[in-house]
XYZ file of C-alpha atoms in Angstrom:
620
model
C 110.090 89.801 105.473
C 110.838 92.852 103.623
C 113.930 94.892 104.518
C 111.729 98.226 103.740
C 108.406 99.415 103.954
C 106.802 99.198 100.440
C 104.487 102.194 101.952
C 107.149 104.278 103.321
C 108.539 104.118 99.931
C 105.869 105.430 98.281
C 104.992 107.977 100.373
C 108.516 109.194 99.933
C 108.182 109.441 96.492
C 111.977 106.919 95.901
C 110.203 104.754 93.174
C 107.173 107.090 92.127
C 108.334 108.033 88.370
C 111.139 105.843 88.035
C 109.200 104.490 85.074
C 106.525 105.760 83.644
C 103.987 102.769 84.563
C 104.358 103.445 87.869
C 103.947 107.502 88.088
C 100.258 107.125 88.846
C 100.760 105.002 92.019
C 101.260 107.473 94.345
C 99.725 110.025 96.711
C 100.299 114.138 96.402
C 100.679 115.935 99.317
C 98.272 118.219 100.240
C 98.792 122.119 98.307
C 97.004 124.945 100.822
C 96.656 128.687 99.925
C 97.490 129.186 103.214
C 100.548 126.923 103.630
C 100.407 124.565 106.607
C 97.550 126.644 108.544
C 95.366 125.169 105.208
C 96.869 122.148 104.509
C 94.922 119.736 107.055
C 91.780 120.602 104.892
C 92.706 119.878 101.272
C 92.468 116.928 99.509
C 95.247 115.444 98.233
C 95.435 114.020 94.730
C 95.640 110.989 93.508
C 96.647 110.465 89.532
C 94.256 108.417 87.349
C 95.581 104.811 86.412
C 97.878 104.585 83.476
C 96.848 102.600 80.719
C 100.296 102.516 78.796
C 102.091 99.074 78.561
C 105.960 100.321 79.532
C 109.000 100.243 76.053
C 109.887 96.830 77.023
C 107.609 95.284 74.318
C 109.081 97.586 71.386
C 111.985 96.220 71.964
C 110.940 92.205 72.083
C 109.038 92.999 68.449
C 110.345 92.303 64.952
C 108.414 92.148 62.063
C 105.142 91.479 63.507
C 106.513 88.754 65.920
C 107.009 88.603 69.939
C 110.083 86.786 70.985
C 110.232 86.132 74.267
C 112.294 84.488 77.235
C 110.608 82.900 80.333
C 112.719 86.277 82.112
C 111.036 89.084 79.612
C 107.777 87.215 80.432
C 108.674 87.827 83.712
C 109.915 91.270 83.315
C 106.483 92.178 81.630
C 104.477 90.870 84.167
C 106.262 92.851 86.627
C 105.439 96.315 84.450
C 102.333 95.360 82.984
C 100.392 93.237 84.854
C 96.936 95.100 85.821
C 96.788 92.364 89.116
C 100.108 93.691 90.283
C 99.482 97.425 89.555
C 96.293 97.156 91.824
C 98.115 95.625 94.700
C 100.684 98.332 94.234
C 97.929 100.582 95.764
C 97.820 98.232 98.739
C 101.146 99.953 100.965
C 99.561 103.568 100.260
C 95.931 102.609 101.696
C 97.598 100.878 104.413
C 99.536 103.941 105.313
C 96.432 105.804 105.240
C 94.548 103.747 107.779
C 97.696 104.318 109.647
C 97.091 107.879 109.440
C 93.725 107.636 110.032
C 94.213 104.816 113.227
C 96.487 107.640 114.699
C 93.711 109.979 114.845
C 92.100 107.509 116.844
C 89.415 106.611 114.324
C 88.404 103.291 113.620
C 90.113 100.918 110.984
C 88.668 100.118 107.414
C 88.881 97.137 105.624
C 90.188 98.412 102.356
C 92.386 95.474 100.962
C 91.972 93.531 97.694
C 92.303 89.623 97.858
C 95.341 88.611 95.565
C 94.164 87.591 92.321
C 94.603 83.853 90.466
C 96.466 84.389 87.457
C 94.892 83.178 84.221
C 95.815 79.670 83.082
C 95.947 77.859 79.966
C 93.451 77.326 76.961
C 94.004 73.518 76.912
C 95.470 71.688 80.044
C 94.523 68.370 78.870
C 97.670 66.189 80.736
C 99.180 69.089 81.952
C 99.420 69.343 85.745
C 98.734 73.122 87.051
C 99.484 72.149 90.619
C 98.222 75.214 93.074
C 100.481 74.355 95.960
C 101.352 77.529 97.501
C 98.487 79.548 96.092
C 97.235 82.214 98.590
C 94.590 81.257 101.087
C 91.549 83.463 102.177
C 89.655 85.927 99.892
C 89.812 88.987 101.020
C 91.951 91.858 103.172
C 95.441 91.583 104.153
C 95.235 92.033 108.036
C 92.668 92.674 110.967
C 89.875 95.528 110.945
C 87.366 96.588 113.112
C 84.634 95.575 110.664
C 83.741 95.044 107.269
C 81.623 97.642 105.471
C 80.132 98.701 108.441
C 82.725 100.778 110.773
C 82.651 99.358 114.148
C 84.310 97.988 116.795
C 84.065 96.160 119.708
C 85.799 97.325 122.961
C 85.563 101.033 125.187
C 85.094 103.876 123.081
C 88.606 105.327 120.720
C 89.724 108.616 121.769
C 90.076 110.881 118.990
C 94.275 112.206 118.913
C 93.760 115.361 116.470
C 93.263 117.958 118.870
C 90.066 120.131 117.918
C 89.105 123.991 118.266
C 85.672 125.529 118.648
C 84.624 128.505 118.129
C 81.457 129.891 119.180
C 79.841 133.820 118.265
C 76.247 135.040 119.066
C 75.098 138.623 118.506
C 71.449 138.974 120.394
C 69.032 141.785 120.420
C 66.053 140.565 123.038
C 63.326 142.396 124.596
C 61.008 140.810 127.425
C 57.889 142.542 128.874
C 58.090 142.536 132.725
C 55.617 142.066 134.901
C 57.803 143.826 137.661
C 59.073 147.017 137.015
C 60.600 147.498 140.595
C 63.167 145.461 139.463
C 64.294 146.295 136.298
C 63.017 150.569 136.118
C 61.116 149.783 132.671
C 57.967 147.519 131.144
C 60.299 146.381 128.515
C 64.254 145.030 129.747
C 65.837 145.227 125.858
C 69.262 143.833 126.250
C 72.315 143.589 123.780
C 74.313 140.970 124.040
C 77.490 139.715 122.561
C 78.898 136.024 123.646
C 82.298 134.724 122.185
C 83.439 131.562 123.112
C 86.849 129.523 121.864
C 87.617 126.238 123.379
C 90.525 123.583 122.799
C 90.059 119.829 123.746
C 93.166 117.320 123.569
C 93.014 113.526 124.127
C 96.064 111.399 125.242
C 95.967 107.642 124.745
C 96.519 106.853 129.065
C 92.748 107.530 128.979
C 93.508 111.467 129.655
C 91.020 114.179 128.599
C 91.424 118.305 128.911
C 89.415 120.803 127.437
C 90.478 124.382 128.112
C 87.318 127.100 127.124
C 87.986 131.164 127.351
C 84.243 132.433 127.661
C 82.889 135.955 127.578
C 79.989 137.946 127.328
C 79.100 141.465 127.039
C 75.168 142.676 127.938
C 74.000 146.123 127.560
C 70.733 146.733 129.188
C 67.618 149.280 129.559
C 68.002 149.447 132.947
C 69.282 151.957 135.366
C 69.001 149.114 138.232
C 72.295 147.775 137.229
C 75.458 148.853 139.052
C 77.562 147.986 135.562
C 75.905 148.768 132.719
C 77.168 147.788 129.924
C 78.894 145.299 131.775
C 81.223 142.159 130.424
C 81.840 138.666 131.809
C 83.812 136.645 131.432
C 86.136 133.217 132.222
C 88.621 130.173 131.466
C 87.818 127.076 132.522
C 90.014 124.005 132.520
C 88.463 120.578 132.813
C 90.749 117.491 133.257
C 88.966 114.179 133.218
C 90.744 110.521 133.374
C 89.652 107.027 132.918
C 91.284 104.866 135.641
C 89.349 101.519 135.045
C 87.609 101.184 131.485
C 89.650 102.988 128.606
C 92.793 103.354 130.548
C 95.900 102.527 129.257
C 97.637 102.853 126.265
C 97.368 99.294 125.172
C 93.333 100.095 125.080
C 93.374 103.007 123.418
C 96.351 102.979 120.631
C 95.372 99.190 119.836
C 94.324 100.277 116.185
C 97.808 101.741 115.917
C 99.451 98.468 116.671
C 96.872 96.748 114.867
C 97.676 99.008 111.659
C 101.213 98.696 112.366
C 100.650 94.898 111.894
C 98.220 95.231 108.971
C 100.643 97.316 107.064
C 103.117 94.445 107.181
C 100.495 92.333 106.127
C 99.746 94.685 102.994
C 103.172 93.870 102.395
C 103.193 90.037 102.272
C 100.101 90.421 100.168
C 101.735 92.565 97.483
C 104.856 90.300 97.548
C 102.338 87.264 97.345
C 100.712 88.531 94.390
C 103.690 89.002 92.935
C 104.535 85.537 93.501
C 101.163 84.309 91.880
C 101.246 86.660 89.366
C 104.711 85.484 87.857
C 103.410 81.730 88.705
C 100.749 82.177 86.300
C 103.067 84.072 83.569
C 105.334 81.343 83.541
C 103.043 78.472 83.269
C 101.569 80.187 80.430
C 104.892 80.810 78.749
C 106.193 76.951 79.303
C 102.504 76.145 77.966
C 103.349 77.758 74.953
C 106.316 76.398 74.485
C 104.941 72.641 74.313
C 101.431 74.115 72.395
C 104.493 74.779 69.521
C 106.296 71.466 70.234
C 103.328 70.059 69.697
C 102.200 72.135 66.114
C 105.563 70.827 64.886
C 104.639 67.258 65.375
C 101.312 67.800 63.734
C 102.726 69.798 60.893
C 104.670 66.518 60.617
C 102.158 64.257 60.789
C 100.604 66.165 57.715
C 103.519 66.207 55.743
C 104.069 62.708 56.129
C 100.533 61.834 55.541
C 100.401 64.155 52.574
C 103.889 62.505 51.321
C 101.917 59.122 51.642
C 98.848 59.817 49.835
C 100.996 61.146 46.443
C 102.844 57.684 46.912
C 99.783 55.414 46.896
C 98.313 57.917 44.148
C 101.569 56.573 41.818
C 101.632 53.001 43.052
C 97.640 53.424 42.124
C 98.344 54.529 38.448
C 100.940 52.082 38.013
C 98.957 49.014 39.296
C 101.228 47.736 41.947
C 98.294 48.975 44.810
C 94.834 48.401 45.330
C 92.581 51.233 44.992
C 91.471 51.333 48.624
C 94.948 52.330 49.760
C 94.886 55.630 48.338
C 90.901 56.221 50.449
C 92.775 55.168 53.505
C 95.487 57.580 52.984
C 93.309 60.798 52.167
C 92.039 59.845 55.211
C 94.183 59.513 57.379
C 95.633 63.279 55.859
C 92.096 64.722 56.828
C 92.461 63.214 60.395
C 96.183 64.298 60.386
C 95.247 67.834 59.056
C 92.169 68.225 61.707
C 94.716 67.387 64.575
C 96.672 70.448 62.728
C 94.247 72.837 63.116
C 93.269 71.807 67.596
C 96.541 72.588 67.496
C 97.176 76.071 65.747
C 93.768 76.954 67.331
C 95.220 75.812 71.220
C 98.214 78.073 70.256
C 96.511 80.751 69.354
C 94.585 81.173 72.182
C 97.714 81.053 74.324
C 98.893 83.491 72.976
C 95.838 85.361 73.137
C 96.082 84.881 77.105
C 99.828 85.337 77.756
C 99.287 88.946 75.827
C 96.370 89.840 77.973
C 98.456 88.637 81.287
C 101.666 90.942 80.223
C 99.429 94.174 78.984
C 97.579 96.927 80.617
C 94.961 97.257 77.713
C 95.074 93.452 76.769
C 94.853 92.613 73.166
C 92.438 96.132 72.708
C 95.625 97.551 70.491
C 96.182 96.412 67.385
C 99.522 96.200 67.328
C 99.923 93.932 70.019
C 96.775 91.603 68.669
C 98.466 91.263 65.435
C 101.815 90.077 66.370
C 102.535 86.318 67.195
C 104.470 85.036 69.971
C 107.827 83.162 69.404
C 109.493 81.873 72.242
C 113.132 81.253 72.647
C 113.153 79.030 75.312
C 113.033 75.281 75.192
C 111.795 73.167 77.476
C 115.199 70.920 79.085
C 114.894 68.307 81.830
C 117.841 68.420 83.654
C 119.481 65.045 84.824
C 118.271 64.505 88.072
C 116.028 66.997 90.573
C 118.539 66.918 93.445
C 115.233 67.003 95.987
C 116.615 68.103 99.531
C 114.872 65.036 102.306
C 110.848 66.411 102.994
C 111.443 67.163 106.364
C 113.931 69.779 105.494
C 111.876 71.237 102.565
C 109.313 71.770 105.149
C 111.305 73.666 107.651
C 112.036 75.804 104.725
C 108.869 76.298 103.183
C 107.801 76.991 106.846
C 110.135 79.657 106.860
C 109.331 81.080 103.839
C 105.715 80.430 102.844
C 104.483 84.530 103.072
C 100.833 82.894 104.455
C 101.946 81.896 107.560
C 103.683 84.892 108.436
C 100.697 86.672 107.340
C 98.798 84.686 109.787
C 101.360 84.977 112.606
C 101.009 88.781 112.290
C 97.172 88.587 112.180
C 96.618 86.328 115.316
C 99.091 89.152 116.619
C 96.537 91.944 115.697
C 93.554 89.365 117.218
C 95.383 89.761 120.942
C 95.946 93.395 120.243
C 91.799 93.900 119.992
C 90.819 91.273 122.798
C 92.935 93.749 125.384
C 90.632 96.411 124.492
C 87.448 94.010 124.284
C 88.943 92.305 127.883
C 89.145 95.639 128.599
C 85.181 96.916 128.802
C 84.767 94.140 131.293
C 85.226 96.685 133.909
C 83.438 99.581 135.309
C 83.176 102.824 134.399
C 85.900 105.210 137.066
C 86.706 108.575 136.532
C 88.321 111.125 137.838
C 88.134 114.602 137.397
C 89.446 118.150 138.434
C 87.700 121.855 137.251
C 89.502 125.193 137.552
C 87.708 128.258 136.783
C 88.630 131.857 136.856
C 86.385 134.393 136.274
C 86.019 138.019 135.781
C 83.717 141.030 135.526
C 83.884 144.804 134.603
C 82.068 147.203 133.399
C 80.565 150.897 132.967
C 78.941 152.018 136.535
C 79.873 153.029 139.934
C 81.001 149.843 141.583
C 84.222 149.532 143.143
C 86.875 146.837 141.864
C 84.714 146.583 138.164
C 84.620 150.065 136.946
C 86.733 149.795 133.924
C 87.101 147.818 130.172
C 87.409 144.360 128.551
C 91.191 144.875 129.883
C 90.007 144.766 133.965
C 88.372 141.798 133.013
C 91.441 140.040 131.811
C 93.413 140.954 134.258
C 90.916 139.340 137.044
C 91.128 136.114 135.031
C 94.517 135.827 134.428
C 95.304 137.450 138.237
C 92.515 134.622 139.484
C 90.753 137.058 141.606
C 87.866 134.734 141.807
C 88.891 131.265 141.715
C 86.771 128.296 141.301
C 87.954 124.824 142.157
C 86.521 121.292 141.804
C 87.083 117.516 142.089
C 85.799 114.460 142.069
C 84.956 110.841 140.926
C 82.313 109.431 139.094
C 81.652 105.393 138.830
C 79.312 103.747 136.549
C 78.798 100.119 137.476
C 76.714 97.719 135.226
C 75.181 95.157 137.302
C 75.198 92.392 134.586
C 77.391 93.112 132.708
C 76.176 90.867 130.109
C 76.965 92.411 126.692
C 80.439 92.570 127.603
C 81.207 88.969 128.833
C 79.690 87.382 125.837
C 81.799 90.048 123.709
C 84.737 88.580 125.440
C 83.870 84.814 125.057
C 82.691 85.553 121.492
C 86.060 87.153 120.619
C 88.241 84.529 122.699
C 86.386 81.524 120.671
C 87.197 83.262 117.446
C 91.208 83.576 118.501
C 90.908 79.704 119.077
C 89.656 79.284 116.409
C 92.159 81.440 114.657
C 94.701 79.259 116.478
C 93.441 76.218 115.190
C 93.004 77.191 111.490
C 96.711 78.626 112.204
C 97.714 75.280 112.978
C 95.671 73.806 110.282
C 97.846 76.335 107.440
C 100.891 74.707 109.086
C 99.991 71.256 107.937
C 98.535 72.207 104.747
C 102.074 73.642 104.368
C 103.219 69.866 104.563
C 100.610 68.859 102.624
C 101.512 71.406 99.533
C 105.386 70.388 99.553
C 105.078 66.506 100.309
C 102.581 67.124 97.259
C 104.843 69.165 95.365
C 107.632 66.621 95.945
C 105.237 63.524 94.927
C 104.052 65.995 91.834
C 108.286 66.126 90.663
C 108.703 62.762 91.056
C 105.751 61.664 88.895
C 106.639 64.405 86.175
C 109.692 63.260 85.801
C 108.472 59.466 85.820
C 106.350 60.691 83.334
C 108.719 62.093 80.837
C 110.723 59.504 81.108
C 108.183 57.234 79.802
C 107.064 59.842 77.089
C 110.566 59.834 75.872
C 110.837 55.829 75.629
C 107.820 55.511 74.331
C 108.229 58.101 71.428
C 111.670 56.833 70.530
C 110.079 53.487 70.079
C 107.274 55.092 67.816
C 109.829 56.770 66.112
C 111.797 53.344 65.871
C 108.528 51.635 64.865
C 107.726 54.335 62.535
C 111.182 54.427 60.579
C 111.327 50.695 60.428
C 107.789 49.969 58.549
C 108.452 53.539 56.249
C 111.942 51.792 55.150
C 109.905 48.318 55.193
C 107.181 49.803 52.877
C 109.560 51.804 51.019
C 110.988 48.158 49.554
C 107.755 46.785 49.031
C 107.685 44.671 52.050
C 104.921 47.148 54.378
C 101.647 47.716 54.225
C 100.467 51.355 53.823
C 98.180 50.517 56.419
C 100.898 49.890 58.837
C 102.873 53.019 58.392
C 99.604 55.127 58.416
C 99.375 53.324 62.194
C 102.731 54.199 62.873
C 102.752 57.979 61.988
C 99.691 58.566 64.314
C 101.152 56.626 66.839
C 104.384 59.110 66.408
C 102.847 61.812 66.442
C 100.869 61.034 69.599
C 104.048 59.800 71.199
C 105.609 63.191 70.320
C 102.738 65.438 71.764
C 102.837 62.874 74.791
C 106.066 64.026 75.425
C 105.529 67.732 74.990
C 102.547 67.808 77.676
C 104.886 65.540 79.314
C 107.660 68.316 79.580
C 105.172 70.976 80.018
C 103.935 68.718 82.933
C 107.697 69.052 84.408
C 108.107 72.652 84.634
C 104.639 72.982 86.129
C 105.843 71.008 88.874
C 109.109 72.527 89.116
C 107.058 75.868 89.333
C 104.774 74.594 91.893
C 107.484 73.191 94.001
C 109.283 76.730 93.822
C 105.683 77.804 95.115
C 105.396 75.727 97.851
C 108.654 76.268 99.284
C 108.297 79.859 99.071
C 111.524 80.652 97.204
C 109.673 81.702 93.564
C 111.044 85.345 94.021
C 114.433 83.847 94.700
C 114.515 81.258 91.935
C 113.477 83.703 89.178
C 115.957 86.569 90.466
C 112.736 89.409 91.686
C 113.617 92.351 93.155
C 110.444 93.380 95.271
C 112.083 97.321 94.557
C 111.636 96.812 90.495
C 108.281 94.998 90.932
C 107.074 97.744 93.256
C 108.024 100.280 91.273
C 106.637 98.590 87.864
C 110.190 99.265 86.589
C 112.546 95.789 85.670
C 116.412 97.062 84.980
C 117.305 93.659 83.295
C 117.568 94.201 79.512
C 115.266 92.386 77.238
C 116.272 89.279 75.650
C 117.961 90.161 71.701
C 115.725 88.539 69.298
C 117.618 86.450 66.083
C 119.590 88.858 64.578
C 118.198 87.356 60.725
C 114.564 88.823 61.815
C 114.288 92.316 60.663
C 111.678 94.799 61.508
């Protein structure tokens, strides 16, 4: 688990600019004319993406060449890497679901599945084991529904208090058919109505609304004692839900739920991290045998070349038959065609390493033009010094980010069945009214005779109090909708449960795998090795055998394409090894760990390791 909240740490602004790949990950607060009284009404800005790969590679470049080290591959990745950069947006929309789960809205699904980094051009022996790789396509946590907002469960309360204001300015006039009552034909009345009113919801099920209310008529009518007269009155209105939506564990629930999912979001940027720098170094290590292997082709050629010019000479002099020389061209065409799979497989990976470790790909020249050289060899240590299964297990267990993912999501499930276990029950409320009102005016009627001032003073005095209470129930008498809600959502936690259980053995599964996958590299480089220092044994014999007149040309043409076949045998061979030593690392849930990651540098896109020094005899 992380020690800090990737979010928090954005919305802080602690990593936002520490390099420059990074400055357009981040949310702007808010900027009202007004100041705060504004501010809940603007939008707040979000920088376009940035396109620019960071200085790293300026560095790692001499003379049209890219030298790099399985930890600047890394350290690329981690700046570079558009799969990374868009989970780096992941913490920030999770905190914004927080924000808007606090309002008591409902929860988006916003997250972006972690993406499979790219793999090799040519994998032909090569062993990309996926043990580890992340499970599930899409999300990192629980939401109330997919595109479509909804949820299940009694109805949220919203938390962001609201004001409403109400004005209406009316000129009327109504023919009467009773003049005794009103003095004219034609009442024409004026009349003026504000009204302001304030509602706040608490998450115990607890509503209030408290309205102010006045209006002021003026009249054609001498019949009225007040006239003009105003009206007026607050009224307070307390309502609470006692059986369905009470609680706090009904109504926050897509608080906690957030709360969960924004763990979640963090898992899922640390996991495609993890998959991210999987990828990266696969590809790198790929490389590394694609130019093992060139070197054995390019020697294979030379060789075969070398061959032909001596059964051109033995030709002219008449100590070898003609066919010879056929035979050797070729076997130098064959040779030379092997050449080119190869130079065209290492192109192409380094065509995809450069589009894995840069924003724009290969679309600037300056990065398509330059080759990759890589510094690192490939070395097999000694033995693997493989801790017993069961104790890889408990660690991969431990470790493996999926299964605390799902531990926090079948959390989140529970959170939502209270609130769907919840509209089981009836509908109880209680509620309480208070009104006081007030009334003034121009006339001759004692206790009103005055200005918008009396008025007040009657309301606020409470010289004529209303009061009210009461209950109301709502009682479904089937209740059907909401009992198959609950079964339906129950079924889906077990089956949650079981596909939670399920993860845990394919947890097993991936490291008894990932164990059986070391063991058989390393079986299998062992026999690469023997069998290419018998080639070269065979080879070196017959050349030395021919080379007194005692071989056949035939033989050592045999020989050198056994070799060389032997020697890329043993490169895939090696590659095969560090794909299972990266897999393992995988499975067990320790890549981070094992390649020295700081989730701070890969969050902010910003890796303080210096760059490997290219050979000092390479000048720019």
């Amino acid at each position: 688990m992380f020690a800090f909240s990737l979010a928090a740490l954005l919305s802080a602004g602690l990593v936002a600019g520490a390099a420059n790949a990074q400055s357009s990950v981040r949310i702007d607060p808010a900027k009202g004319g007004l100041g705060w009284l504004t501010r809940p009404y603007q939008q707040r800005y979000v920088p376009p993406i940035n396109l620019v790969n960071s200085s790293r590679f300026e560095s790692l470049i001499r003379a049209g060449n890219l030298y790099l080290t399985a930890q600047d591959v890394i350290a690329l990745a981690l700046e570079n890497n558009i799969d990374i950069e868009v989970q780096r947006y992941g913490p920030l929309l999770s905190r914004e679901l927080l924000r808007r789960a606090e309002s008591g809205s409902l929860l988006r699904n916003v997250g972006q599945p972690v993406a499979a980094g790219p793999t090799s051009v040519n994998l032909t022996g090569v062993s990309v084991n996926t043990n580890g790789a992340p499970l599930g396509s899409g999300g990192a946590g629980v939401s109330a529904g997919g595109g479509i907002i909804t949820q299940l469960g009694p109805n949220l309360l919203s938390f962001d208090p609201t004001i409403f204001a109400f004005a209406n300015f009316q000129h009327a006039t109504s023919p009467q058919s009773l003049t005794a009552l009103t003095g004219t034909n034609a009442l024409i009345s004026d009349t003026r109505t504000f009204q302001i009113q304030y509602t706040q919801n608490w998450s115990t099920g607890l509503t209030a609304t408290l309205t102010y209310a006045s209006t002021h008529n003026h009249l054609n009518s001498n019949s009225y004692n007040l006239n003009p007269f105003q009206n007026g009155d607050i009224d307070l209105v307390v309502t609470q839900n006692l059986l369905n939506g009470f609680g706090r564990a009904v109504n926050g629930r897509n608080i906690r739920v957030q709360k969960n999912n924004m763990k979640a979001t963090d898992l899922q940027f640390k996991q495609q991290v993890i998959t991210t720098v999987t990828a990266a170094l696969n590809l790198y290590w790929d490389l590394v045998s694609f130019n093992q292997d060139l070197k054995a082709r390019q020697e294979e050629v030379a060789t075969a070349d070398q061959l032909l010019k001596n059964n051109q000479d033995q030709v002219r002099i008449g100590t070898l038959a003609e066919i010879e020389v056929t035979r050797a061209q070729s076997q130098l065409y064959a040779a030379r065609q092997d050449l080119v799979i190869s130079q065209t497989n290492l192109l192409q990976q380094e065509t995809v390493l450069k589009n894995a470790l840069s924003r724009t790909g290969i679309a600037t020249s300056d990065l398509a033009d330059v080759h990759i050289i890589p510094l690192d060899v490939i070395t097999i240590p000694a033995n693997d010094d493989l801790l017993p299964v069961n104790d890889l297990v408990a660690d991969a267990l431990k470790n493996r980010l999926e299964v605390e993912q799902a531990r926090i999501n079948l959390d989140s499930n529970q959170l939502n069945l209270v609130g769907i276990k919840n509209s089981l029950k009836p509908t109880l409320q209680v509620f309480a009214e208070l009104t006081n009102n007030g009334l003034s005016g121009v006339g001759n009627l004692p206790g009103f005779s005055g200005g918008y001032g009396l008025m007040l003073e009657q309301i606020f005095t409470r010289d004529f109090p209303n009061y009210s209470a009461g209950l109301s129930l709502n009682i479904p008498l089937r209740n059907r909708a909401a009992q198959a809600d609950y079964a339906t959502s129950v079924i889906e936690l077990r089956q949650n449960e079981l596909n939670f259980q399920k993860q845990l053995n394919q947890v097993r599964v991936d490291v008894q795998n990932a164990v059986i996958g070391m063991q058989q590299a390393r079986a299998r480089y062992d026999a690469a090795v023997q069998a290419r220092n018998l080639s070269q044994q065979t080879f070196d014999a017959d050349r030395k055998k021919y080379d007194l007149g005692a071989g056949t040309p035939y033989q050592v043409t045999q020989d050198q394409r056994d070799l060389a076949s032997a020697q890329s045998s043993e490169a895939e061979a090696m590659a095969n090894y560090t794909h299972a030593r990266i897999a393992l690392d995988q499975a067990l849930g320790r890549t981070l760990e094992v390649n020295h990651i700081s989730m701070g540098e890969a969050l902010s896109g910003h890796v303080s390791a210096v760059s490997s020094v290219p050979p000092q005899d390479v000048k720019q």
